CSV table of C-alpha atoms in Angstrom, one decimal:
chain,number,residue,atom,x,y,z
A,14,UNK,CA,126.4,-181.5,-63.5
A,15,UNK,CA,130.0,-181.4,-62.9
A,16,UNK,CA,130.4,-179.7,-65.7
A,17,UNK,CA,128.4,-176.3,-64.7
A,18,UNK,CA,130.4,-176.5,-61.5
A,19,UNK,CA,133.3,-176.1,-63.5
A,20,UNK,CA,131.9,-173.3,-65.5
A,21,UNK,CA,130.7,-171.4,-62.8
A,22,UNK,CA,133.7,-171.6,-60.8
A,23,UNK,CA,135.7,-170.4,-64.0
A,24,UNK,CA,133.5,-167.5,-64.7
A,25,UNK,CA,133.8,-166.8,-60.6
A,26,UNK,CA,137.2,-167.0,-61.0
A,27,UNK,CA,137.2,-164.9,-64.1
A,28,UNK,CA,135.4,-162.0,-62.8
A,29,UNK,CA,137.3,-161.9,-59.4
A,30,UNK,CA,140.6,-161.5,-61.5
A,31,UNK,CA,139.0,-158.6,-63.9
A,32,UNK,CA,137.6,-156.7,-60.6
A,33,UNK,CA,141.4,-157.4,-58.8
A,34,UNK,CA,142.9,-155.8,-62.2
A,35,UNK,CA,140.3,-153.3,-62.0
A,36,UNK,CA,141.0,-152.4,-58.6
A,37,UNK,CA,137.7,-152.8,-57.1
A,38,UNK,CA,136.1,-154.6,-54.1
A,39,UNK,CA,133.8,-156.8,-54.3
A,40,UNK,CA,131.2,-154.0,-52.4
A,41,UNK,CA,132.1,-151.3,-55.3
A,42,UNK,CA,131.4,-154.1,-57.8
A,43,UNK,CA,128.1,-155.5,-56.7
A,44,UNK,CA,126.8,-151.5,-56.3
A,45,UNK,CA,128.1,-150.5,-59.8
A,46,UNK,CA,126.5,-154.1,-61.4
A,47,UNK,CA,123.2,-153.8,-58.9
A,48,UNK,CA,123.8,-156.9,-57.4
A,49,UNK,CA,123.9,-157.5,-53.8
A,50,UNK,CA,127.4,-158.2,-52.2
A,51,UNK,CA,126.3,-161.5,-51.1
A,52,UNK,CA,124.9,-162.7,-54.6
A,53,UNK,CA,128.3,-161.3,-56.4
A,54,UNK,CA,130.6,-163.4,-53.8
A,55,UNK,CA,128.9,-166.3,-54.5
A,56,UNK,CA,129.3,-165.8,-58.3
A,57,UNK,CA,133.5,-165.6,-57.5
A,58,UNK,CA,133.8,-168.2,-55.6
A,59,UNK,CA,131.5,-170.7,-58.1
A,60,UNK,CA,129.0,-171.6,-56.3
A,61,UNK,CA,126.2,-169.6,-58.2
A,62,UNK,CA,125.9,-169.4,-62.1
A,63,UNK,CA,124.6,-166.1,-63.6
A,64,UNK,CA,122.6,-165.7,-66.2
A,65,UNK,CA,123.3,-163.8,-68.9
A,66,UNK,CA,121.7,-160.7,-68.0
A,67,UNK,CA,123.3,-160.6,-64.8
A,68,UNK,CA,126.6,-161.1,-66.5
A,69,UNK,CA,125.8,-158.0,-68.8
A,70,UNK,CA,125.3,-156.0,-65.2
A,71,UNK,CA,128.5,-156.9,-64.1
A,72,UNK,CA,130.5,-156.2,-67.1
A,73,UNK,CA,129.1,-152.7,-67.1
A,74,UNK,CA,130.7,-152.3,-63.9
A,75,UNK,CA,134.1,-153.6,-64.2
A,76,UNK,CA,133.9,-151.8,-67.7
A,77,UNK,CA,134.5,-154.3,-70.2
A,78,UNK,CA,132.5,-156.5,-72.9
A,79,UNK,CA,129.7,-158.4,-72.0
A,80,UNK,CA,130.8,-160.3,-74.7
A,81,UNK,CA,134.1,-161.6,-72.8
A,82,UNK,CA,132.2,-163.1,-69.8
A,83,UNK,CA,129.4,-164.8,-71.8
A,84,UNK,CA,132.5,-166.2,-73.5
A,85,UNK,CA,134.0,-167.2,-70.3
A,86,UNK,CA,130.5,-168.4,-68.9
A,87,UNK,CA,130.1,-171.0,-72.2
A,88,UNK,CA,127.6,-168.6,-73.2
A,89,UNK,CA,129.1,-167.6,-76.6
A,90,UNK,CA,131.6,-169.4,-78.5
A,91,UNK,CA,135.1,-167.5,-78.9
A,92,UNK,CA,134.6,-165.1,-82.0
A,93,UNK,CA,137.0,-166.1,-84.8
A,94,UNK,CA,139.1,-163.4,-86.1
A,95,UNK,CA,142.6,-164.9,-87.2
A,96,UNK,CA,145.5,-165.0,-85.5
A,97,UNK,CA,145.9,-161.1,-84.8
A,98,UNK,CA,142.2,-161.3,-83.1
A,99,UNK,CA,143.8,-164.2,-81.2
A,100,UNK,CA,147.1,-162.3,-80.2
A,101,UNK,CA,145.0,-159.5,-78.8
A,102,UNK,CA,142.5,-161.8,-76.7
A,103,UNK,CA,145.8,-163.6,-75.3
A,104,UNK,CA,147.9,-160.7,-74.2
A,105,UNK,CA,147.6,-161.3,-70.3
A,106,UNK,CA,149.2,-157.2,-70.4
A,107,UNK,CA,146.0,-155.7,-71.8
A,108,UNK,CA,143.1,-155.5,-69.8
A,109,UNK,CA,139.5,-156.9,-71.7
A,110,UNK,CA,138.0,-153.3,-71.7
A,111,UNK,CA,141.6,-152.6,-74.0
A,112,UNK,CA,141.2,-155.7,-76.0
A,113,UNK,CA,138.2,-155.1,-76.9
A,114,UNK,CA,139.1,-151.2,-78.2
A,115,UNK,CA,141.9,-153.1,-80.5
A,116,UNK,CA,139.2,-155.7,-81.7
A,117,UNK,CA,137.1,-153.1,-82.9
A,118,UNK,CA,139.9,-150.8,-84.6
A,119,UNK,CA,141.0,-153.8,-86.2
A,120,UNK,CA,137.6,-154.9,-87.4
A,121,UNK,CA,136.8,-151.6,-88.9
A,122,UNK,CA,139.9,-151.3,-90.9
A,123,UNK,CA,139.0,-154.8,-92.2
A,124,UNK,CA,135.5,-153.9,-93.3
A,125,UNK,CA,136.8,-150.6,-94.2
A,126,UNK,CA,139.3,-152.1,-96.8
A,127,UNK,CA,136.9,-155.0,-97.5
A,128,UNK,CA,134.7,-152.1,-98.7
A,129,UNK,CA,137.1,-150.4,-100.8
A,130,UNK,CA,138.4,-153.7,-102.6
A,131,UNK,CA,135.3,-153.8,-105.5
A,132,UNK,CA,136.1,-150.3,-105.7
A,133,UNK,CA,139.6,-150.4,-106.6
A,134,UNK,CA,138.8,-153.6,-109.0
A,135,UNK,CA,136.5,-151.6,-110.8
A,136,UNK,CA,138.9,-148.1,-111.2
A,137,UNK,CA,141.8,-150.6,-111.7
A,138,UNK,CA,139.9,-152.2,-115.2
A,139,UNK,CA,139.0,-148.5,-116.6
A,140,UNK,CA,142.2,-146.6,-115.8
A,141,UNK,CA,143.9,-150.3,-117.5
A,142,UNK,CA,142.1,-152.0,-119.6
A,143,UNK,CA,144.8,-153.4,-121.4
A,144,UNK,CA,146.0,-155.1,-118.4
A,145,UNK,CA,143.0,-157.6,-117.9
A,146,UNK,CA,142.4,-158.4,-122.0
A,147,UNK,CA,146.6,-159.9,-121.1
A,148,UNK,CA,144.8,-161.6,-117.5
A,149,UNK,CA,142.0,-163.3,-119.4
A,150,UNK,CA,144.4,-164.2,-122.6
């Protein structure tokens, strides 16, 4: 049991610091998520747990990825993505709405040139085949 205390007062926690960077009260907040101002304090200061849809309500309105808080709730592991994944998660500068911009850029060049490698192989062996009968000897 302790143990969801300490998750709820994290995600609290959590979501009071991304509405403080944010520049919103806690009024704006529980408006833009549709939750009701006293339901949202509670949440910050850990005495209630949300559930995952209301999580997705509140990231909508401090503009950043659901993904991030069910992260911070225990809801989703931490996606892996190497260490430049993990840079841009740990910069304290960037705010979760930016890291999350970066994550996807990043991502899409990697599928991007994931894409292109079989394609490259294959005009690599015709424009050389010379090349790979020295490879496989």
């Amino acid at each position: 049991m302790e143990k969801v205390a300490d998750i709820a007062s994290d995600i609290g926690e959590y979501i009071r610091q991304q509405r403080s960077n944010a520049k919103i009260s806690l009024r704006q907040l529980s408006k833009l998520a549709g939750v009701s101002n006293p339901y949202l304090s509670q949440i910050e200061r850990g005495v209630r747990k949300p559930s995952a849809e209301i999580l997705q309500q509140i990231a909508k309105g401090l503009r950043i990825s659901a993904e991030a808080l069910y992260v911070q709730a225990g809801i989703l592991d931490l996606p892996t993505g190497g260490p430049v994944g993990d840079a841009i998660r740990a910069d304290t500068e960037l705010t979760e709405r930016q890291k999350q911009v970066l994550l996807d850029v990043y991502e899409s060049f990697r599928r991007e040139n994931a894409a292109a490698k079989p394609v490259q192989a294959a005009q690599a062996k015709t424009e050389n085949p010379a090349a790979e009968s020295k490879e496989s000897a």
